[in-house]
mmCIF file of C-alpha atoms in Angstrom:
data_model
loop_
_atom_site.group_PDB
_atom_site.id
_atom_site.type_symbol
_atom_site.label_atom_id
_atom_site.label_comp_id
_atom_site.label_asym_id
_atom_site.label_seq_id
_atom_site.Cartn_x
_atom_site.Cartn_y
_atom_site.Cartn_z
ATOM 1 C CA MET G 99 -10.834 71.490 -66.168
ATOM 2 C CA ASN G 100 -8.846 73.493 -63.621
ATOM 3 C CA GLU G 101 -8.557 70.385 -61.452
ATOM 4 C CA LEU G 102 -6.405 68.596 -64.055
ATOM 5 C CA GLN G 103 -3.787 71.255 -64.696
ATOM 6 C CA ASN G 104 -0.871 68.821 -64.520
ATOM 7 C CA THR G 105 -2.092 66.302 -67.120
ATOM 8 C CA GLU G 106 0.346 64.698 -69.560
ATOM 9 C CA VAL G 107 -0.631 62.656 -72.635
ATOM 10 C CA GLN G 108 1.833 60.378 -74.440
ATOM 11 C CA HIS G 109 1.020 58.652 -77.734
ATOM 12 C CA LEU G 110 2.384 55.120 -77.621
ATOM 13 C CA ILE G 111 3.475 52.997 -80.582
ATOM 14 C CA MET G 112 0.737 51.270 -82.602
ATOM 15 C CA GLU G 113 1.028 47.498 -82.450
ATOM 16 C CA GLY G 114 -1.354 45.331 -84.458
ATOM 17 C CA SER G 115 -4.052 47.978 -84.591
ATOM 18 C CA ASN G 116 -4.976 51.129 -86.427
ATOM 19 C CA TYR G 117 -5.237 52.971 -83.123
ATOM 20 C CA ALA G 118 -2.380 54.313 -81.037
ATOM 21 C CA PRO G 119 -2.821 53.780 -77.317
ATOM 22 C CA LEU G 120 -2.551 56.806 -75.081
ATOM 23 C CA HIS G 121 -0.756 56.991 -71.771
ATOM 24 C CA VAL G 122 -2.429 59.683 -69.669
ATOM 25 C CA THR G 123 -0.855 60.863 -66.426
ATOM 26 C CA CYS G 124 -3.126 62.965 -64.252
ATOM 27 C CA SER G 125 -2.281 64.718 -61.055
ATOM 28 C CA THR G 126 -4.307 67.181 -59.109
ATOM 29 C CA VAL G 127 -3.128 69.857 -56.797
ATOM 30 C CA HIS G 128 -4.434 69.180 -53.318
ATOM 31 C CA GLU G 129 -4.489 72.072 -50.952
ATOM 32 C CA GLN G 130 -4.270 71.216 -47.312
ATOM 33 C CA ILE G 131 -7.594 71.824 -45.627
ATOM 34 C CA LEU G 132 -7.226 73.346 -42.203
ATOM 35 C CA LYS G 133 -9.716 71.938 -39.759
ATOM 36 C CA PRO G 134 -11.064 74.355 -37.186
ATOM 37 C CA PHE G 135 -10.047 73.830 -33.590
ATOM 38 C CA ILE G 136 -12.912 72.388 -31.590
ATOM 39 C CA PHE G 137 -12.703 72.263 -27.825
ATOM 40 C CA LEU G 138 -14.013 68.928 -26.588
ATOM 41 C CA ASN G 139 -16.040 68.872 -23.380
ATOM 42 C CA PHE G 140 -14.249 65.882 -21.866
ATOM 43 C CA TRP G 141 -10.788 67.471 -21.891
ATOM 44 C CA PRO G 142 -11.148 69.354 -18.571
ATOM 45 C CA LYS G 143 -12.010 66.069 -16.850
ATOM 46 C CA HIS G 144 -8.515 64.714 -17.487
ATOM 47 C CA HIS G 145 -6.049 65.231 -14.646
ATOM 48 C CA SER G 146 -3.255 66.733 -16.807
ATOM 49 C CA PHE G 147 -5.437 69.175 -18.763
ATOM 50 C CA GLN G 148 -5.335 72.051 -16.277
ATOM 51 C CA LYS G 149 -1.561 71.850 -15.856
ATOM 52 C CA THR G 150 -1.070 71.901 -19.632
ATOM 53 C CA VAL G 151 -3.163 75.047 -20.031
ATOM 54 C CA GLU G 152 -1.658 76.742 -16.964
ATOM 55 C CA ASP G 153 1.887 76.177 -18.238
ATOM 56 C CA ILE G 154 1.073 77.978 -21.477
ATOM 57 C CA TRP G 155 -0.622 80.913 -19.741
ATOM 58 C CA LYS G 156 2.330 81.328 -17.346
ATOM 59 C CA MET G 157 4.722 81.909 -20.254
ATOM 60 C CA GLU G 158 5.595 85.536 -20.785
ATOM 61 C CA ALA G 159 4.514 87.273 -23.966
ATOM 62 C CA THR G 160 5.241 90.766 -25.207
ATOM 63 C CA GLY G 161 3.110 93.243 -27.085
ATOM 64 C CA SER G 162 -0.227 94.875 -26.560
ATOM 65 C CA PRO G 163 -2.740 93.070 -24.336
ATOM 66 C CA PHE G 164 -4.724 91.947 -27.384
ATOM 67 C CA THR G 165 -1.702 90.419 -29.115
ATOM 68 C CA VAL G 166 -0.664 88.734 -25.859
ATOM 69 C CA VAL G 167 -4.071 87.071 -25.554
ATOM 70 C CA GLN G 168 -4.120 86.149 -29.239
ATOM 71 C CA THR G 169 -0.657 84.564 -29.250
ATOM 72 C CA THR G 170 -1.318 82.781 -25.964
ATOM 73 C CA LEU G 171 -4.564 81.309 -27.291
ATOM 74 C CA LYS G 172 -2.721 80.081 -30.390
ATOM 75 C CA LYS G 173 -0.108 78.454 -28.147
ATOM 76 C CA VAL G 174 -2.856 76.828 -26.050
ATOM 77 C CA LYS G 175 -4.437 75.426 -29.207
ATOM 78 C CA VAL G 176 -1.157 73.901 -30.396
ATOM 79 C CA ALA G 177 -0.399 72.537 -26.926
ATOM 80 C CA LEU G 178 -3.838 70.922 -26.605
ATOM 81 C CA VAL G 179 -3.534 69.229 -29.995
ATOM 82 C CA LYS G 180 -0.124 67.806 -28.997
ATOM 83 C CA TRP G 181 -1.480 66.862 -25.556
ATOM 84 C CA MET G 182 -4.356 64.888 -27.082
ATOM 85 C CA ALA G 183 -2.012 63.051 -29.465
ATOM 86 C CA THR G 184 0.235 62.163 -26.518
ATOM 87 C CA LEU G 185 -2.713 60.773 -24.562
ATOM 88 C CA GLU G 186 -3.732 58.591 -27.490
ATOM 89 C CA ASP G 187 -0.172 57.248 -27.786
ATOM 90 C CA ILE G 188 -0.055 56.459 -24.057
ATOM 91 C CA VAL G 189 -3.314 54.510 -24.238
ATOM 92 C CA ARG G 190 -2.080 52.479 -27.227
ATOM 93 C CA THR G 191 1.234 51.745 -25.491
ATOM 94 C CA LYS G 192 -0.504 50.532 -22.334
ATOM 95 C CA GLU G 193 -2.773 48.246 -24.356
ATOM 96 C CA ILE G 194 0.244 46.662 -26.066
ATOM 97 C CA GLN G 195 2.100 46.214 -22.758
ATOM 98 C CA VAL G 196 -0.855 44.428 -21.173
ATOM 99 C CA GLU G 197 -1.167 42.086 -24.154
ATOM 100 C CA ILE G 198 2.535 41.183 -24.029
ATOM 101 C CA ASN G 199 2.857 40.698 -20.267
ATOM 102 C CA ALA G 200 -0.216 38.730 -19.231
ATOM 103 C CA SER G 201 0.780 37.797 -15.658
ATOM 104 C CA GLU G 202 -0.721 37.983 -12.157
ATOM 105 C CA GLU G 203 0.655 41.483 -11.628
ATOM 106 C CA ASN G 204 -1.040 42.657 -14.766
ATOM 107 C CA ARG G 205 -4.446 41.412 -13.671
ATOM 108 C CA THR G 206 -4.720 44.354 -11.286
ATOM 109 C CA THR G 207 -3.520 46.605 -14.058
ATOM 110 C CA LEU G 208 -6.119 45.043 -16.328
ATOM 111 C CA LYS G 209 -8.891 45.771 -13.821
ATOM 112 C CA LYS G 210 -7.698 49.374 -13.538
ATOM 113 C CA SER G 211 -7.542 49.619 -17.324
ATOM 114 C CA GLU G 212 -11.082 48.295 -17.605
ATOM 115 C CA ALA G 213 -12.219 51.022 -15.220
ATOM 116 C CA ASP G 214 -10.352 53.574 -17.338
ATOM 117 C CA LEU G 215 -11.984 52.094 -20.424
ATOM 118 C CA LYS G 216 -15.427 52.640 -18.942
ATOM 119 C CA ASN G 217 -14.424 56.227 -18.217
ATOM 120 C CA TYR G 218 -13.131 56.754 -21.760
ATOM 121 C CA LEU G 219 -16.265 55.164 -23.230
ATOM 122 C CA HIS G 220 -18.293 57.690 -21.278
ATOM 123 C CA ILE G 221 -16.024 60.433 -22.626
ATOM 124 C CA GLU G 222 -16.472 59.117 -26.172
ATOM 125 C CA GLU G 223 -20.228 59.160 -25.724
ATOM 126 C CA GLU G 224 -20.034 62.813 -24.638
ATOM 127 C CA TYR G 225 -17.869 63.514 -27.684
ATOM 128 C CA TRP G 226 -20.480 62.086 -30.058
ATOM 129 C CA LYS G 227 -23.254 63.945 -28.268
ATOM 130 C CA GLN G 228 -21.378 67.207 -28.676
ATOM 131 C CA LYS G 229 -20.440 66.504 -32.277
ATOM 132 C CA ALA G 230 -23.992 65.573 -33.200
ATOM 133 C CA GLY G 231 -25.411 68.690 -31.611
ATOM 134 C CA MET G 232 -28.755 66.984 -31.199
ATOM 135 C CA ARG G 233 -30.403 66.253 -27.904
ATOM 136 C CA GLY G 234 -33.265 64.152 -29.227
ATOM 137 C CA PHE G 235 -31.241 60.995 -29.824
ATOM 138 C CA GLN G 236 -31.903 58.031 -27.617
ATOM 139 C CA ASP G 237 -29.593 55.065 -27.058
ATOM 140 C CA VAL G 238 -31.314 53.114 -29.823
ATOM 141 C CA ASP G 239 -30.731 55.856 -32.392
ATOM 142 C CA LYS G 240 -26.981 56.190 -31.795
ATOM 143 C CA ASN G 241 -26.043 53.118 -33.840
ATOM 144 C CA THR G 242 -28.080 53.986 -36.896
ATOM 145 C CA LYS G 243 -26.904 55.171 -40.294
ATOM 146 C CA PHE G 244 -29.008 58.286 -39.831
ATOM 147 C CA PHE G 245 -27.074 59.310 -36.705
ATOM 148 C CA TYR G 246 -23.623 58.933 -38.290
ATOM 149 C CA ALA G 247 -24.778 60.524 -41.534
ATOM 150 C CA TYR G 248 -26.088 63.467 -39.525
ATOM 151 C CA VAL G 249 -22.830 63.779 -37.543
ATOM 152 C CA ASN G 250 -20.635 63.516 -40.640
ATOM 153 C CA GLY G 251 -22.791 65.950 -42.588
ATOM 154 C CA ARG G 252 -22.643 68.409 -39.721
ATOM 155 C CA SER G 253 -18.852 68.121 -39.414
ATOM 156 C CA ARG G 254 -18.409 68.932 -43.119
ATOM 157 C CA LYS G 255 -20.187 72.236 -42.566
ATOM 158 C CA ILE G 256 -17.846 73.199 -39.731
#
């Protein structure tokens, strides 16, 4: 009953019946769930990762050594989340540009993008391996309902 704290009931006018219809407005309070920060194994393989982390660690911080490390780690976390979002935007933008400008010049770009795609597919495979946390899966098992149910069930516990 605590989930429906903001519930309103209005009795509407009876028309052609002995029963009055009700208009019920329900709203629940949703608290934002903070997801834990998970370092993904493929991040260090990207060419701009090291520079992003180095820039944060080079910033000066004041306080005791423990607070300096703590605040710097928080800044690294925020920077890595923004960095990953930026990378995803860049990939989407490049895909759109290639679709719009399909010319001879873009064929070389397309070949390079296909090579990048193979690289990112390998990275995605590493991501799923890490998220699953199981080493016993073979290539056949990775497209099964069991695999994704296991991964999703495991991520809810985190």
